[in-house]
Coordinates of C-alpha atoms and ligand atoms in Angstrom, one line a residue:
M1 CA -55.7 -43.1 38.8
T2 CA -58.8 -43.4 36.8
K3 CA -58.7 -46.2 34.2
V4 CA -60.5 -46.1 30.8
Y5 CA -61.1 -49.4 29.1
L6 CA -61.7 -49.4 25.3
R7 CA -64.2 -51.6 23.6
K8 CA -62.9 -54.9 22.3
K9 CA -63.7 -54.0 18.7
I10 CA -62.4 -50.6 17.9
A11 CA -60.8 -49.3 14.7
P12 CA -57.0 -50.0 14.7
R13 CA -56.5 -46.2 14.7
I14 CA -55.5 -45.9 18.3
A15 CA -53.1 -48.9 18.2
N16 CA -51.6 -47.4 15.0
G17 CA -50.7 -44.2 16.9
H18 CA -53.6 -41.9 16.7
P19 CA -54.1 -40.1 20.1
W20 CA -57.8 -39.4 20.0
I21 CA -60.4 -41.6 21.8
Y22 CA -64.0 -40.9 21.2
G23 CA -66.7 -41.6 23.8
N24 CA -68.3 -44.4 21.8
E25 CA -65.0 -46.3 21.7
V26 CA -65.0 -46.7 25.5
E27 CA -66.4 -49.8 27.2
K28 CA -66.1 -48.7 30.9
I29 CA -64.4 -46.2 33.1
E30 CA -63.2 -47.1 36.6
G31 CA -62.7 -44.2 39.0
P32 CA -63.8 -40.6 39.0
V33 CA -64.1 -38.6 35.7
E34 CA -62.8 -35.1 36.2
G35 CA -62.4 -32.9 33.2
G36 CA -58.7 -32.3 32.4
E37 CA -57.3 -35.0 34.6
I38 CA -54.8 -37.6 33.5
V39 CA -56.2 -41.1 33.1
E40 CA -54.8 -44.5 32.1
V41 CA -56.1 -46.2 29.0
Y42 CA -56.3 -50.0 28.4
Y43 CA -57.3 -51.9 25.3
G44 CA -60.2 -54.4 25.4
D45 CA -57.8 -57.3 26.1
G46 CA -56.4 -55.5 29.2
K47 CA -53.2 -54.3 27.6
F48 CA -51.9 -50.8 28.5
A49 CA -52.6 -48.3 25.7
G50 CA -51.2 -45.1 27.2
K51 CA -51.9 -42.1 29.4
G52 CA -53.8 -39.0 28.4
Y53 CA -56.2 -36.3 29.6
I54 CA -60.0 -36.8 29.8
N55 CA -62.8 -34.3 29.2
P56 CA -66.4 -35.6 29.4
K57 CA -67.6 -32.3 27.8
S58 CA -65.7 -32.9 24.6
Q59 CA -66.5 -35.3 21.8
I60 CA -62.9 -36.5 22.0
L61 CA -63.1 -38.1 25.4
V62 CA -59.4 -38.8 25.9
R63 CA -56.3 -37.5 24.1
L64 CA -53.2 -39.6 24.7
L65 CA -50.0 -37.9 25.7
T66 CA -47.8 -41.0 26.0
R67 CA -47.8 -44.7 25.2
K68 CA -45.5 -45.3 28.1
H69 CA -46.1 -46.0 31.8
E70 CA -44.5 -42.7 32.9
P71 CA -45.6 -39.9 35.1
V72 CA -47.3 -37.0 33.3
D73 CA -46.1 -34.0 35.3
E74 CA -44.2 -30.7 34.8
A75 CA -41.0 -32.5 34.0
F76 CA -42.9 -34.5 31.3
I77 CA -44.2 -31.3 29.7
H78 CA -40.8 -29.8 29.8
Q79 CA -39.3 -32.8 28.1
R80 CA -41.9 -32.8 25.3
I81 CA -41.2 -29.1 24.6
L82 CA -37.5 -29.7 24.7
Q83 CA -37.9 -32.6 22.2
A84 CA -40.0 -30.4 19.9
W85 CA -37.2 -27.7 20.0
E86 CA -34.4 -30.3 19.3
Y87 CA -36.4 -31.5 16.3
R88 CA -36.8 -27.9 14.9
K89 CA -33.1 -27.3 15.3
K90 CA -32.3 -30.6 13.5
I91 CA -34.4 -29.7 10.5
G92 CA -33.3 -26.1 10.4
Y93 CA -36.2 -24.0 11.7
T94 CA -35.0 -21.9 14.6
E95 CA -35.4 -18.2 14.4
N96 CA -39.2 -18.3 13.6
C97 CA -41.0 -21.6 13.8
R98 CA -44.0 -23.5 14.9
L99 CA -42.2 -24.9 18.0
V100 CA -45.1 -27.2 18.9
F101 CA -47.7 -28.5 16.4
G102 CA -50.1 -30.3 18.7
E103 CA -50.6 -34.0 17.9
A104 CA -47.6 -34.0 15.6
D105 CA -45.4 -33.3 18.6
Q106 CA -47.3 -35.6 21.0
M107 CA -48.9 -32.6 22.7
P108 CA -52.5 -32.7 21.6
A109 CA -54.2 -29.4 21.2
L110 CA -51.1 -27.3 22.0
I111 CA -49.8 -24.8 19.5
I112 CA -46.6 -22.7 20.2
D113 CA -45.3 -20.3 17.6
K114 CA -41.8 -18.8 18.1
F115 CA -41.2 -15.3 16.6
N116 CA -37.5 -14.8 17.3
D117 CA -37.6 -13.9 21.1
Y118 CA -41.3 -13.9 21.4
F119 CA -43.7 -16.8 21.8
V120 CA -47.5 -17.2 21.1
I121 CA -49.3 -20.1 22.6
Q122 CA -52.8 -21.7 22.1
T123 CA -54.1 -24.3 24.5
L124 CA -57.1 -25.5 22.7
S125 CA -58.4 -28.2 25.0
L126 CA -59.1 -28.4 28.8
G127 CA -56.6 -31.1 29.4
I128 CA -53.7 -29.1 27.9
D129 CA -54.9 -25.8 29.3
K130 CA -54.3 -27.1 32.8
W131 CA -50.6 -27.3 32.0
K132 CA -50.3 -23.7 30.9
D133 CA -48.2 -22.6 33.8
A134 CA -45.8 -25.6 33.2
I135 CA -45.6 -24.7 29.5
V136 CA -44.7 -21.1 30.3
K137 CA -42.1 -22.2 32.9
S138 CA -40.6 -24.6 30.3
L139 CA -40.3 -21.9 27.7
Q140 CA -38.7 -19.6 30.2
T141 CA -36.2 -22.2 31.1
I142 CA -35.2 -23.1 27.5
F143 CA -35.4 -19.7 25.8
S144 CA -35.4 -16.9 28.4
P145 CA -37.9 -15.2 26.0
K146 CA -38.6 -11.5 25.8
G147 CA -42.3 -12.3 26.0
I148 CA -45.1 -14.9 25.9
Y149 CA -48.6 -14.2 24.8
E150 CA -51.7 -16.4 24.8
R151 CA -54.0 -16.3 21.8
N152 CA -56.8 -18.4 23.1
D153 CA -59.5 -16.3 21.5
V154 CA -60.5 -19.3 19.4
P155 CA -64.1 -20.7 19.1
V156 CA -62.9 -24.3 19.2
R157 CA -62.2 -23.9 22.9
E158 CA -65.9 -23.6 23.6
L159 CA -66.3 -27.2 22.5
E160 CA -64.1 -28.1 25.5
G161 CA -66.1 -25.9 27.9
L162 CA -63.3 -23.3 27.9
P163 CA -63.7 -19.5 27.5
Q164 CA -62.1 -17.5 24.8
H165 CA -59.3 -15.3 26.0
K166 CA -56.1 -13.5 25.0
G167 CA -53.4 -11.8 27.0
F168 CA -49.9 -11.7 28.4
L169 CA -48.4 -14.7 30.1
T170 CA -45.3 -12.7 31.1
A171 CA -44.8 -9.0 31.9
P172 CA -46.5 -6.9 29.1
F173 CA -44.4 -6.2 26.1
D174 CA -44.9 -4.4 22.7
T175 CA -46.9 -7.0 20.8
N176 CA -45.8 -5.6 17.4
V177 CA -42.8 -7.8 16.7
I178 CA -40.6 -7.6 13.6
I179 CA -39.4 -10.9 12.2
N180 CA -37.0 -11.8 9.4
E181 CA -38.1 -14.3 6.7
N182 CA -36.1 -15.1 3.6
G183 CA -34.1 -11.9 4.1
L184 CA -37.2 -9.7 4.4
K185 CA -38.8 -8.0 7.4
F186 CA -42.4 -8.5 8.5
L187 CA -44.4 -7.0 11.2
V188 CA -46.2 -9.6 13.3
D189 CA -49.2 -8.3 15.3
I190 CA -49.2 -10.9 18.1
E191 CA -52.2 -9.4 19.8
N192 CA -54.6 -8.6 17.0
G193 CA -53.3 -10.5 13.9
Q194 CA -55.0 -13.6 12.6
K195 CA -54.5 -16.9 14.4
T196 CA -51.1 -16.4 16.2
G197 CA -50.3 -13.3 14.2
Y198 CA -48.5 -14.7 11.2
F199 CA -48.7 -17.7 8.8
L200 CA -45.4 -19.4 9.4
D201 CA -46.7 -22.5 7.5
Q202 CA -46.2 -20.7 4.1
Q203 CA -42.6 -19.7 4.8
D204 CA -41.0 -22.2 2.4
N205 CA -43.7 -21.8 -0.2
R206 CA -43.1 -18.1 -0.3
R207 CA -39.6 -18.9 -1.6
A208 CA -41.0 -21.2 -4.3
I209 CA -42.2 -18.2 -6.3
Q210 CA -38.7 -16.8 -6.7
H211 CA -38.1 -17.5 -10.4
I212 CA -41.6 -17.2 -11.9
V213 CA -42.1 -13.6 -10.7
K214 CA -39.1 -12.0 -12.3
D215 CA -40.1 -9.0 -14.4
A216 CA -43.7 -10.1 -14.0
E217 CA -46.9 -8.2 -13.3
V218 CA -48.3 -9.9 -10.3
L219 CA -51.7 -10.1 -8.7
G220 CA -51.9 -11.5 -5.1
V221 CA -55.3 -12.2 -3.7
F222 CA -56.0 -12.9 0.0
T223 CA -52.8 -11.0 0.8
Y224 CA -53.3 -10.6 4.6
T225 CA -50.1 -8.8 5.6
G226 CA -48.6 -8.9 2.1
T227 CA -46.1 -11.7 2.6
F228 CA -46.3 -13.4 -0.8
E229 CA -46.6 -10.0 -2.6
I230 CA -43.6 -8.5 -0.9
H231 CA -41.6 -11.7 -1.7
A232 CA -42.6 -11.2 -5.3
A233 CA -41.4 -7.6 -5.4
H234 CA -38.1 -8.7 -3.7
Y235 CA -37.6 -11.4 -6.3
G236 CA -37.9 -8.9 -9.1
A237 CA -41.5 -8.5 -10.1
K238 CA -42.2 -5.4 -12.2
S239 CA -45.4 -4.5 -10.3
V240 CA -47.5 -6.2 -7.6
L241 CA -51.1 -5.6 -6.6
G242 CA -52.3 -7.3 -3.4
L243 CA -56.0 -7.6 -2.4
D244 CA -57.6 -8.4 0.9
I245 CA -61.1 -7.8 2.2
S246 CA -59.7 -6.4 5.5
E247 CA -58.7 -2.8 5.8
N248 CA -56.5 -3.7 8.7
A249 CA -54.6 -6.3 6.7
V250 CA -54.1 -3.8 3.9
A251 CA -52.7 -1.2 6.3
Q252 CA -50.3 -3.8 7.6
A253 CA -49.3 -5.0 4.2
N254 CA -48.5 -1.3 3.3
K255 CA -46.3 -1.0 6.4
N256 CA -44.5 -4.2 5.5
A257 CA -43.8 -3.1 2.0
A258 CA -42.4 0.2 3.3
L259 CA -40.3 -1.8 5.9
N260 CA -38.6 -3.5 3.0
G261 CA -38.3 -0.4 0.8
L262 CA -40.7 -2.0 -1.8
E263 CA -43.6 0.4 -1.5
K264 CA -43.0 1.7 -5.0
I265 CA -43.6 -1.8 -6.5
C266 CA -46.3 -3.1 -4.2
R267 CA -49.8 -1.7 -4.0
F268 CA -52.6 -3.0 -1.8
E269 CA -56.4 -2.6 -2.0
A270 CA -59.2 -3.5 0.4
V271 CA -61.8 -5.2 -1.8
N272 CA -63.9 -8.4 -1.9
A273 CA -61.9 -10.7 -4.2
F274 CA -64.9 -12.6 -5.5
D275 CA -66.4 -9.3 -6.8
V276 CA -63.4 -7.7 -8.4
L277 CA -62.0 -10.8 -10.0
K278 CA -65.2 -11.4 -11.8
Q279 CA -65.3 -7.8 -13.0
W280 CA -61.7 -7.7 -14.0
G281 CA -62.2 -10.9 -16.0
K282 CA -65.0 -9.1 -18.0
D283 CA -62.7 -6.1 -18.4
G284 CA -60.0 -8.3 -19.9
R285 CA -57.3 -7.4 -17.3
Q286 CA -54.2 -9.6 -17.6
Y287 CA -51.3 -10.5 -15.2
D288 CA -48.3 -12.7 -15.6
V289 CA -48.7 -14.3 -12.2
V290 CA -51.8 -14.7 -10.1
M291 CA -51.4 -15.8 -6.5
L292 CA -54.3 -17.1 -4.4
D293 CA -54.2 -17.9 -0.7
P294 CA -57.8 -18.0 0.5
P295 CA -59.0 -18.7 4.0
A296 CA -60.4 -22.2 4.8
F297 CA -63.8 -22.0 3.2
T298 CA -65.1 -24.5 5.7
K299 CA -64.5 -25.7 9.2
S300 CA -66.9 -28.6 9.1
R301 CA -67.2 -31.8 7.1
E302 CA -70.8 -31.0 6.1
N303 CA -69.7 -28.0 4.1
I304 CA -66.9 -29.6 2.0
Q305 CA -68.9 -29.3 -1.2
K306 CA -69.5 -25.6 -0.6
A307 CA -65.8 -25.1 0.1
L308 CA -64.9 -26.9 -3.1
T309 CA -67.2 -24.7 -5.1
G310 CA -65.5 -21.7 -3.5
Y311 CA -62.0 -23.0 -4.4
K312 CA -63.1 -23.8 -7.9
E313 CA -64.7 -20.4 -8.5
I314 CA -61.8 -18.3 -7.2
N315 CA -59.3 -20.4 -9.1
L316 CA -61.3 -20.2 -12.3
R317 CA -61.5 -16.4 -12.0
G318 CA -57.8 -16.2 -11.2
M319 CA -56.8 -18.3 -14.2
K320 CA -58.9 -16.2 -16.6
L321 CA -56.7 -13.2 -15.6
I322 CA -53.4 -15.0 -16.5
R323 CA -51.6 -14.2 -19.7
N324 CA -50.8 -17.1 -22.0
G325 CA -47.8 -18.9 -20.5
G326 CA -48.1 -17.2 -17.1
F327 CA -48.4 -18.9 -13.7
L328 CA -51.0 -19.6 -11.1
V329 CA -49.9 -19.9 -7.5
T330 CA -52.6 -21.4 -5.4
S331 CA -53.2 -22.7 -1.9
S332 CA -55.8 -24.4 0.3
C333 CA -55.3 -24.4 4.1
T334 CA -58.0 -26.8 5.3
N335 CA -57.4 -30.5 6.0
L336 CA -61.0 -31.2 5.2
V337 CA -60.1 -30.8 1.5
S338 CA -57.7 -33.6 0.6
P339 CA -54.7 -33.0 -1.7
E340 CA -56.5 -35.1 -4.4
Q341 CA -59.7 -33.2 -4.0
F342 CA -57.7 -29.9 -4.3
L343 CA -55.9 -31.0 -7.5
Q344 CA -59.2 -32.2 -9.0
T345 CA -60.7 -28.8 -8.2
I346 CA -57.9 -26.9 -9.9
D347 CA -58.2 -29.3 -12.9
A348 CA -61.9 -28.7 -13.2
A349 CA -61.4 -24.9 -12.9
A350 CA -58.8 -25.0 -15.7
K351 CA -61.2 -26.9 -18.0
D352 CA -64.0 -24.4 -17.4
A353 CA -61.6 -21.5 -18.0
R354 CA -60.4 -23.3 -21.2
K355 CA -56.8 -23.3 -20.1
K356 CA -54.1 -26.0 -20.2
I357 CA -52.1 -26.4 -17.0
R358 CA -48.6 -27.8 -16.3
Q359 CA -47.5 -28.5 -12.7
V360 CA -44.4 -26.7 -11.5
V361 CA -44.5 -27.6 -7.8
F362 CA -47.0 -29.2 -5.4
Q363 CA -46.0 -29.1 -1.8
H364 CA -47.3 -28.9 1.8
Q365 CA -46.8 -26.6 4.8
A366 CA -43.3 -25.9 6.0
A367 CA -41.6 -28.8 7.8
D368 CA -41.8 -27.2 11.2
H369 CA -45.5 -28.2 11.0
P370 CA -44.7 -32.0 10.7
I371 CA -47.2 -34.3 9.0
I372 CA -47.9 -37.6 10.8
W373 CA -49.2 -40.2 8.4
G374 CA -52.6 -41.4 9.6
M375 CA -53.4 -38.1 11.4
E376 CA -55.3 -36.3 8.8
N377 CA -55.5 -33.0 10.6
T378 CA -51.7 -32.7 10.5
N379 CA -51.7 -32.7 6.7
Y380 CA -53.6 -29.6 5.9
L381 CA -51.8 -27.1 3.5
K382 CA -51.8 -27.6 -0.2
F383 CA -49.6 -25.3 -2.3
L384 CA -49.5 -25.6 -6.0
I385 CA -47.8 -23.7 -8.8
V386 CA -49.0 -24.4 -12.4
E387 CA -48.1 -22.8 -15.7
V388 CA -51.2 -21.7 -17.5
T389 CA -51.6 -21.6 -21.3
D390 CA -54.5 -20.9 -23.6
K391 CA -56.1 -24.0 -25.2
Ligands
SAH1 N1 -51.3 -15.0 2.1 C1 -51.4 -14.7 3.5 C2 -52.5 -15.4 4.3 C3 -53.9 -15.2 3.8 S1 -55.1 -15.6 5.0 C4 -50.1 -15.0 4.2 O1 -49.2 -15.7 3.6 O2 -49.8 -14.5 5.3 C5 -56.6 -15.2 4.1 C6 -56.9 -13.8 3.9 O3 -58.1 -13.7 3.1 C7 -57.3 -13.0 5.2 O4 -56.4 -12.0 5.4 C8 -58.8 -12.5 4.9 O5 -59.0 -11.2 5.4 C9 -58.8 -12.5 3.4 N2 -60.2 -12.7 2.8 C10 -61.2 -13.5 3.2 N3 -62.3 -13.4 2.4 C11 -61.9 -12.5 1.4 C12 -62.5 -12.0 0.3 N4 -63.8 -12.4 -0.1 N5 -61.8 -11.1 -0.5 C13 -60.6 -10.8 -0.2 N6 -59.9 -11.2 0.9 C14 -60.6 -12.1 1.7

């Protein structure tokens, strides 16, 4: 087996548990280098570091799968998926959950979402893509699923020399699946929805709005399929307006409202949030609760400043629409913006909007997307509720 030797002086990151090895951290390689193959990795002093898969096309040369001297084969993959499932059961996420969250489950670059009896997978690197058949087999053994679908239509795969692709990994099935969440029904479009079809990472946060929306007039911005908005209606809001730039999202949100008998309370509009929020601020429109769940305004470190400007602007405009004593519910889903940076941005927006804020809750993604300390990319979602009062 090919052996990769690390430089003597490398950051303690790898020894501390981080699975990524960059090309410039490697001293020498003994043996053939074939993209996607399993290699052994050794520290500069000759000590065994672990086993992982290599890809010379990627900036991340090796991603470690194990720290033990054990075979990496189908049985290994099955064991890892089984462990991920046992963990989800232990922490109480079973019906719908992120079954495998990549690095946080020691399966770098693998995402598996479970929507009751259906599974959506993403193999985002060459080294894990090679195990796709084994992954499907393992899911079939553990769950006897009604269907498995691949959503590998993601640009990040191209950095690994992989094509973008989506399709069935089992016999074809109806890709419009209905899931239950917090006692509500939602349609998940596995084939054409965003990412894997549904944002499971906000499932606990959607419950966090329960008390503040009672009898409230609610505005939800970046609604996608209307999940937060339909929760608001369910928890007793007087009226809910949801906005999204995508017509398709609005159509789905309307379907979801009807599915729950809440179509009289929820209304959705396809508009550009930046434009309408600015205008409505000028018009003096007011809401009791404004909810914002924007997309990641950046995917690269170079654009963090631009992203922060975007977050500040949308939060400032949102706050201006809140009645004295109302609430702002706001999220950021990129790990490139740290929790501290996010809070500072909200603070700056409040100052510019001449509002005083008081923190109600500040939390992360749901626990089925575990956070590993020291692996920044696992700590990505910020979810904040603040009370907003006039200065
Ligand atoms: N709250 C949703 C997820 C939102 S994802 C949930 O819990 O499922 C972000 C959404 O913002 C996407 O649906 C996207 O279409 C929408 N979006 C992006 N830019 C926008 C803009 N300028 N105005 C309105 N919506 C926008």
